[in-house]
Coordinates of C-alpha atoms and ligand atoms in Angstrom, one line a residue:
M17 CA -0.7 0.0 0.1
A18 CA 1.5 3.6 -1.2
D19 CA 1.7 6.1 1.6
V20 CA -0.5 9.1 2.3
V21 CA 1.1 12.6 1.8
T22 CA -1.0 14.7 3.3
R23 CA -1.0 18.3 3.2
D24 CA 2.0 18.6 6.4
D25 CA 4.0 16.4 4.6
L26 CA 3.6 18.7 1.8
L27 CA 4.8 21.8 3.6
Q28 CA 7.8 19.8 5.1
L29 CA 8.8 19.7 1.5
G30 CA 8.3 23.6 1.2
A31 CA 5.3 23.0 -1.2
R32 CA 3.0 26.5 -0.5
P33 CA 0.4 26.5 2.2
A34 CA -2.8 25.5 0.2
P35 CA -2.9 26.6 -3.3
E36 CA -5.9 29.5 -3.6
P37 CA -9.0 28.6 -6.3
A38 CA -7.3 30.0 -9.1
P39 CA -9.5 33.4 -10.2
V40 CA -12.1 33.3 -12.7
R41 CA -10.2 35.0 -15.5
R42 CA -13.1 33.5 -18.1
R43 CA -16.2 32.2 -18.3
W44 CA -17.2 29.8 -20.3
P45 CA -18.2 31.6 -23.7
P46 CA -21.9 30.8 -24.4
R47 CA -22.1 28.9 -27.3
P48 CA -23.0 30.4 -30.1
T49 CA -24.7 27.7 -32.1
G50 CA -26.3 26.3 -28.6
L51 CA -24.5 22.6 -29.6
R52 CA -23.0 20.6 -26.9
A53 CA -20.5 18.0 -26.8
G54 CA -20.7 15.2 -24.8
I55 CA -18.5 11.8 -24.4
F56 CA -20.1 8.8 -26.0
G57 CA -17.9 6.1 -25.9
V58 CA -14.4 4.7 -24.1
G59 CA -12.0 2.6 -25.1
A60 CA -8.2 0.7 -24.2
A61 CA -4.7 -0.8 -25.3
L62 CA -2.0 -2.1 -23.6
P63 CA 0.8 -4.1 -25.0
E64 CA 1.6 -7.4 -24.2
R65 CA 5.2 -7.1 -22.5
V66 CA 4.7 -7.1 -18.7
I67 CA 7.9 -5.5 -16.9
T68 CA 7.1 -6.1 -13.2
N69 CA 8.9 -3.9 -10.0
A70 CA 10.9 -7.5 -10.2
D71 CA 12.7 -7.1 -14.2
I72 CA 13.9 -3.5 -13.1
A73 CA 15.4 -4.4 -9.6
A74 CA 17.3 -7.6 -11.6
R75 CA 19.5 -4.6 -13.4
L76 CA 19.0 -1.5 -11.2
D77 CA 19.9 -0.9 -7.5
T78 CA 15.8 -0.5 -6.9
N79 CA 13.7 -2.9 -4.7
D80 CA 10.0 -3.5 -5.3
E81 CA 9.4 -2.3 -1.8
W82 CA 11.1 1.2 -2.2
I83 CA 8.6 1.7 -5.5
V84 CA 5.4 0.7 -4.7
R85 CA 5.9 2.7 -1.7
R86 CA 7.0 5.9 -3.1
T87 CA 4.6 5.2 -6.5
G88 CA 2.5 2.5 -6.1
I89 CA 3.8 1.1 -9.4
R90 CA 3.7 -3.1 -9.6
E91 CA 4.4 -3.4 -13.1
R92 CA 4.2 -1.3 -16.5
R93 CA 3.5 -2.7 -20.7
N94 CA 6.1 -2.1 -23.1
L95 CA 5.5 -1.7 -26.4
A96 CA 7.3 -5.3 -28.5
D97 CA 10.5 -4.1 -30.2
G98 CA 9.3 -3.3 -33.6
Q99 CA 6.0 -3.1 -32.7
P100 CA 4.2 0.2 -34.5
L101 CA 2.3 2.7 -31.5
A102 CA -0.5 3.5 -34.1
E103 CA -1.7 -0.5 -34.2
L104 CA -2.4 -0.1 -30.2
A105 CA -3.9 3.7 -30.6
A106 CA -5.6 2.2 -33.0
R107 CA -7.2 -0.4 -31.6
S108 CA -8.5 1.5 -28.7
C109 CA -10.3 3.6 -31.2
E110 CA -11.5 0.9 -32.1
R111 CA -12.9 0.4 -28.3
A112 CA -14.6 3.2 -28.4
L113 CA -16.4 3.4 -31.4
I114 CA -17.9 0.1 -30.8
D115 CA -18.6 1.4 -27.2
A116 CA -20.1 4.6 -29.0
G117 CA -22.0 3.0 -31.6
R118 CA -20.1 4.5 -33.9
S119 CA -18.3 3.7 -37.2
A120 CA -15.2 4.5 -38.6
A121 CA -17.4 6.1 -41.3
D122 CA -18.7 8.0 -38.5
I123 CA -15.4 9.4 -38.2
D124 CA -15.0 13.3 -39.3
H125 CA -12.3 14.6 -36.8
V126 CA -9.1 12.7 -35.7
I127 CA -6.6 14.1 -32.6
V128 CA -4.3 12.4 -31.1
S129 CA -2.3 13.3 -27.8
T130 CA 1.7 11.8 -27.8
I131 CA 5.2 12.5 -27.5
T132 CA 6.2 9.3 -28.5
A133 CA 5.0 8.8 -32.4
D134 CA 6.5 6.0 -34.6
R135 CA 8.0 9.0 -37.2
V136 CA 9.0 12.4 -36.4
T137 CA 6.6 13.1 -38.9
P138 CA 4.3 12.4 -40.1
G139 CA 2.3 12.2 -36.7
L140 CA 0.1 9.4 -35.7
A141 CA -2.9 10.5 -36.2
P142 CA -3.3 9.6 -40.3
D143 CA -1.7 6.3 -39.8
V144 CA -4.7 6.1 -37.3
A145 CA -7.0 7.2 -39.5
L146 CA -5.6 5.0 -42.0
R147 CA -5.4 1.7 -39.7
I148 CA -9.6 2.5 -38.4
G149 CA -11.1 3.0 -41.7
A150 CA -11.4 6.9 -41.2
H151 CA -10.7 7.8 -44.5
G152 CA -10.2 11.5 -45.5
A153 CA -11.1 12.5 -42.3
A154 CA -9.0 15.4 -40.7
A155 CA -6.1 14.7 -38.2
V156 CA -3.6 15.9 -36.3
D157 CA -1.5 15.2 -33.6
V158 CA -1.2 17.5 -29.9
N159 CA 1.6 18.0 -27.8
A160 CA 0.9 18.5 -24.1
A161 CA 3.1 15.9 -22.6
C162 CA 0.6 14.3 -19.7
A163 CA -1.7 16.9 -20.3
G164 CA -2.1 16.0 -24.1
F165 CA -5.4 14.3 -23.1
L166 CA -7.1 16.9 -21.8
Y167 CA -6.0 19.3 -24.3
A168 CA -7.2 17.3 -26.9
L169 CA -10.7 17.1 -25.8
D170 CA -11.0 20.4 -24.8
Q171 CA -10.2 21.1 -29.0
A172 CA -12.8 18.4 -30.0
A173 CA -15.1 19.3 -27.8
A174 CA -14.9 23.1 -29.3
L175 CA -14.5 21.7 -32.4
V176 CA -18.1 20.2 -32.1
E177 CA -19.6 23.3 -30.3
S178 CA -18.8 25.6 -33.3
G179 CA -20.7 22.9 -35.4
R180 CA -17.2 22.0 -37.3
A181 CA -16.9 18.8 -36.5
R182 CA -19.9 16.7 -35.9
T183 CA -17.9 12.8 -34.1
V184 CA -13.9 13.4 -33.1
L185 CA -12.1 10.7 -31.6
V186 CA -9.8 12.0 -29.4
C187 CA -6.6 9.2 -28.5
G188 CA -4.1 9.6 -25.7
A189 CA -1.2 7.0 -26.7
E190 CA 2.1 6.6 -25.7
A191 CA 5.5 4.5 -25.6
L192 CA 7.0 6.3 -23.1
S193 CA 9.7 3.2 -23.5
R194 CA 10.5 4.8 -26.0
L195 CA 11.4 8.0 -24.2
T196 CA 12.6 6.5 -20.9
D197 CA 16.6 6.2 -19.7
H198 CA 17.0 2.6 -18.2
E199 CA 19.5 2.7 -16.9
D200 CA 18.7 5.4 -14.4
R201 CA 15.9 4.4 -11.4
G202 CA 14.7 7.3 -11.1
T203 CA 13.1 7.4 -13.7
A204 CA 13.7 4.1 -15.4
I205 CA 10.6 2.9 -12.3
L206 CA 7.8 5.3 -14.1
F207 CA 6.9 5.1 -17.4
G208 CA 4.7 2.5 -19.1
D209 CA 3.2 2.2 -22.8
G210 CA -0.8 2.5 -23.9
A211 CA -3.2 4.0 -25.3
G212 CA -6.8 4.8 -24.5
A213 CA -9.6 6.7 -26.8
V214 CA -13.2 8.4 -26.5
V215 CA -15.6 9.6 -28.6
V216 CA -16.8 13.2 -28.9
A217 CA -19.8 14.4 -30.5
G218 CA -23.4 16.5 -29.6
G219 CA -25.2 16.1 -26.8
E220 CA -28.0 16.7 -24.8
M221 CA -26.5 16.6 -21.3
D222 CA -26.4 19.8 -19.1
L223 CA -23.1 19.5 -18.4
G224 CA -21.3 17.6 -21.2
C225 CA -17.7 17.8 -22.2
G226 CA -17.7 21.5 -22.7
G227 CA -15.6 24.1 -20.3
F228 CA -11.7 23.4 -19.3
E229 CA -9.1 25.4 -17.4
L230 CA -6.0 25.0 -19.5
H231 CA -2.6 26.7 -18.7
S232 CA 0.7 26.6 -19.0
D233 CA 4.7 27.8 -17.5
G234 CA 6.9 27.6 -19.7
A235 CA 9.6 29.1 -17.5
A236 CA 9.2 25.7 -15.3
A237 CA 10.6 23.7 -18.7
D238 CA 14.4 22.3 -17.4
L239 CA 12.1 21.1 -15.1
L240 CA 10.9 17.9 -17.6
Y241 CA 12.4 17.3 -20.7
A242 CA 13.5 15.5 -23.1
E243 CA 15.9 16.9 -25.7
V244 CA 15.6 15.7 -29.4
D245 CA 19.4 14.5 -29.9
E246 CA 19.2 12.0 -26.4
R247 CA 15.6 11.5 -26.9
K248 CA 15.7 10.5 -22.9
L249 CA 13.0 11.8 -20.1
R250 CA 14.9 14.2 -17.7
M251 CA 12.9 15.4 -14.1
E252 CA 13.5 17.1 -10.9
G253 CA 10.7 14.5 -9.8
S254 CA 10.1 16.4 -6.1
E255 CA 9.9 19.5 -7.9
V256 CA 7.8 17.9 -10.2
Y257 CA 5.9 16.4 -7.5
R258 CA 5.1 19.6 -6.3
H259 CA 4.0 21.6 -8.9
A260 CA 1.9 18.9 -10.6
V261 CA -0.1 18.6 -6.7
A262 CA -0.8 22.0 -6.6
R263 CA -1.5 23.4 -10.4
M264 CA -4.2 20.0 -10.3
V265 CA -5.5 21.1 -7.1
E266 CA -5.8 24.9 -8.6
A267 CA -7.3 24.0 -11.8
T268 CA -9.9 21.7 -10.3
F269 CA -11.0 24.7 -8.0
A270 CA -11.1 26.3 -11.0
A271 CA -13.0 24.5 -13.0
L272 CA -16.1 23.0 -10.0
E273 CA -16.3 27.2 -9.6
R274 CA -16.7 27.2 -13.2
A275 CA -19.5 24.6 -13.5
G276 CA -20.8 26.1 -10.4
L277 CA -20.1 22.7 -8.7
G278 CA -17.6 21.8 -5.7
P279 CA -15.8 18.3 -5.1
T280 CA -18.1 17.1 -3.0
D281 CA -20.5 17.1 -6.3
L282 CA -18.1 15.1 -8.2
D283 CA -19.2 11.1 -8.7
L284 CA -14.8 9.9 -9.0
F285 CA -12.1 12.3 -9.7
V286 CA -9.7 10.7 -12.6
A287 CA -6.1 12.9 -12.4
H288 CA -3.3 11.9 -14.5
Q289 CA -1.6 8.6 -13.7
A290 CA 2.1 9.3 -12.9
N291 CA 2.3 8.1 -8.9
S292 CA -0.2 7.1 -6.8
R293 CA 0.7 9.5 -4.0
I294 CA 0.8 12.2 -6.6
I295 CA -3.1 11.8 -6.7
E296 CA -4.1 11.1 -3.4
A297 CA -3.0 14.4 -1.8
A298 CA -4.3 16.1 -5.0
A299 CA -7.5 14.5 -3.9
A300 CA -7.0 15.2 0.0
E301 CA -6.0 19.1 -0.5
L302 CA -9.5 19.3 -2.5
G303 CA -12.0 16.9 -0.1
V304 CA -12.7 14.5 -2.3
A305 CA -13.5 11.3 -0.7
P306 CA -10.6 8.6 -1.0
E307 CA -13.5 6.0 -2.8
R308 CA -14.2 8.8 -5.2
V309 CA -10.6 8.2 -6.6
A310 CA -10.3 6.5 -9.4
L311 CA -6.0 5.3 -8.8
H312 CA -4.5 3.0 -12.4
V313 CA -0.9 3.2 -12.1
E314 CA -0.7 -0.3 -10.1
H315 CA -0.7 -2.3 -13.3
V316 CA 0.4 0.6 -16.3
A317 CA 2.9 3.4 -14.4
N318 CA 3.1 6.5 -16.0
T319 CA 1.6 6.5 -19.5
S320 CA 1.5 10.4 -20.1
S321 CA -1.7 10.9 -21.9
A322 CA -3.1 7.7 -22.3
S323 CA -3.4 7.4 -18.9
I324 CA -6.8 9.5 -18.2
P325 CA -8.5 7.9 -20.7
L326 CA -7.5 4.2 -19.2
A327 CA -8.3 5.2 -15.8
L328 CA -11.8 6.2 -17.0
W329 CA -12.0 2.9 -19.0
Q330 CA -11.0 0.9 -15.5
A331 CA -13.1 2.9 -13.9
E332 CA -16.2 2.0 -15.8
R333 CA -15.2 -1.5 -16.0
D334 CA -14.3 -1.7 -11.8
G335 CA -18.5 -0.4 -11.8
Q336 CA -16.6 3.0 -10.1
L337 CA -18.4 4.7 -13.7
R338 CA -21.3 4.9 -14.6
P339 CA -23.5 6.8 -16.8
G340 CA -24.4 10.6 -16.0
D341 CA -21.3 10.6 -13.6
T342 CA -20.1 14.2 -13.2
V343 CA -16.3 13.2 -13.2
G344 CA -13.3 16.2 -12.6
L345 CA -10.2 15.5 -14.6
A346 CA -6.7 17.1 -14.1
A347 CA -3.3 16.2 -15.1
F348 CA 0.1 18.0 -15.1
G349 CA 3.0 17.5 -16.9
A350 CA 5.6 19.1 -19.4
G351 CA 5.9 22.6 -20.4
F352 CA 5.0 22.9 -17.6
V353 CA 1.2 22.2 -18.8
W354 CA -1.6 21.4 -16.9
G355 CA -5.2 22.1 -16.6
A356 CA -8.9 19.7 -15.3
G357 CA -12.4 19.9 -16.2
I358 CA -15.3 18.9 -15.5
V359 CA -17.6 16.0 -17.6
R360 CA -20.3 14.1 -17.3
W361 CA -19.6 10.6 -18.3
K362 CA -21.5 9.1 -21.1
E363 CA -24.1 10.6 -22.9
R364 CA -26.4 7.5 -23.0
V365 CA -26.5 4.7 -21.3
H366 CA -24.2 1.5 -23.0
V367 CA -23.1 -2.1 -21.8
C368 CA -19.5 -2.2 -22.5
A369 CA -18.3 -5.7 -23.9
Ligands
COA425 N1 14.8 2.7 -6.3 C1 15.8 3.2 -4.4 N2 16.0 4.8 -4.4 C2 15.6 5.0 -5.2 C3 15.3 5.0 -6.8 C4 14.9 3.8 -6.9 N3 13.7 3.9 -8.3 N4 15.1 6.5 -7.5 C5 15.3 7.6 -6.8 N5 15.9 6.8 -5.5 C6 17.0 7.2 -4.0 C7 17.2 8.8 -4.6 O1 18.5 8.3 -4.8 C8 16.8 9.2 -3.3 O2 18.7 8.8 -2.2 P1 19.5 9.8 -1.5 O3 18.4 10.4 -0.5 O4 19.9 9.0 -0.8 O5 20.1 11.2 -2.8 C9 16.0 9.1 -2.6 O6 15.4 8.0 -3.2 C10 15.1 9.9 -2.7 O7 15.0 10.5 -3.9 P2 14.4 11.4 -4.1 O8 13.6 11.8 -6.4 O9 13.5 12.4 -3.6 O10 12.5 10.7 -3.9 P3 11.3 10.5 -3.7 O11 10.3 10.8 -3.1 O12 11.0 12.3 -4.4 O13 10.7 10.0 -5.1 C11 9.7 10.5 -7.5 C12 10.9 10.1 -6.5 C13 10.3 10.1 -9.2 C14 9.2 8.9 -7.3 C15 8.8 11.4 -7.0 O14 9.9 12.2 -6.9 C16 8.1 11.4 -8.3 O15 6.7 11.1 -8.4 N6 8.3 12.5 -9.0 C17 7.0 13.2 -9.6 C18 7.2 12.4 -11.1 C19 6.5 12.4 -12.2 O16 5.0 12.3 -12.4 N7 6.6 13.0 -13.3 C20 5.6 12.9 -14.4 C21 4.4 13.9 -14.2 S1 4.1 14.4 -15.5

């Protein structure tokens, strides 16, 4: 069982006192079209190769007890050598389409959030569109690191609300094993590969998928980055930890305020799944009860922008998430970039396969 970090622990680590909810800088603009966006289906895909903590401890100076206590992670999945990430991403999209009761022909826009595309160019999205049979659909990659899925979801909702697209596939897909320094015990334990997707289309529900608090601070870039030449993630772990908790809490308070809700209105809080202690600390600061928190790092580790759709998919399978639920999403990543959004889960009741 991973330790829970209390507010006092955070203050001792040098964290600022409880962040005040960020001031509301802009109200959600009225949607001129009257259209609303909603989330319809979810899908996920994981590679078959499992790397346990024991596998890492066999070659680095670390151990299962330390990793579980500090991160909550027991194992992670890695793509097979030569396996394209697009294959995994496309599988998650096909499952999301089935779950939504839609077909590839319905898709007019594919947005893939990734920092680990198979090639520098072209991006992953055109390959995903091809693999799922969304011929001719617009297809674009988004790079906002571990916050990328929220940015992509925001863009998908905006396309639907403006009437520029009817049905958008939003996929987070990462092969972080390609960016990991497998000799560095401080980071080698943290990351895994995976893909998750949701379908966004015009919806009926009040809250839908309509407004996100998104922010950035480029001055913090040197705390978490990968250089083009080196292609290895470098990180000041404890600094990143401190900022991740504070920024996700701030953004979630602000998103709740915009939605006219409070933390106790959340049926589920789904934060970027980097480390169970970060998520538990953020939930404690927000005042969200532990049973309303999605914790999905144990078997998949940090899958960057795939982590939120993977956690949504897992939460639904575990019966923790039901159609109509009010869900708080929060993410934080390299940039720094971060954000939060309050969404209503699924427009219509649909039984997952
Ligand atoms: N096994 C054993 N010991 C390890 C270790 C490992 N895998 N990794 C680091 N250590 C050691 C360090 O060398 C250090 O030893 P020292 O005190 O002798 O110098 C000690 O553990 C403490 O290191 P520190 O980095 O301060 O640990 P931590 O409690 O901050 O935990 C992380 C490290 C990486 C787990 C934690 O900082 C973290 O999760 N940060 C955020 C990571 C993240 O989520 N990044 C992505 C955000 S999108």
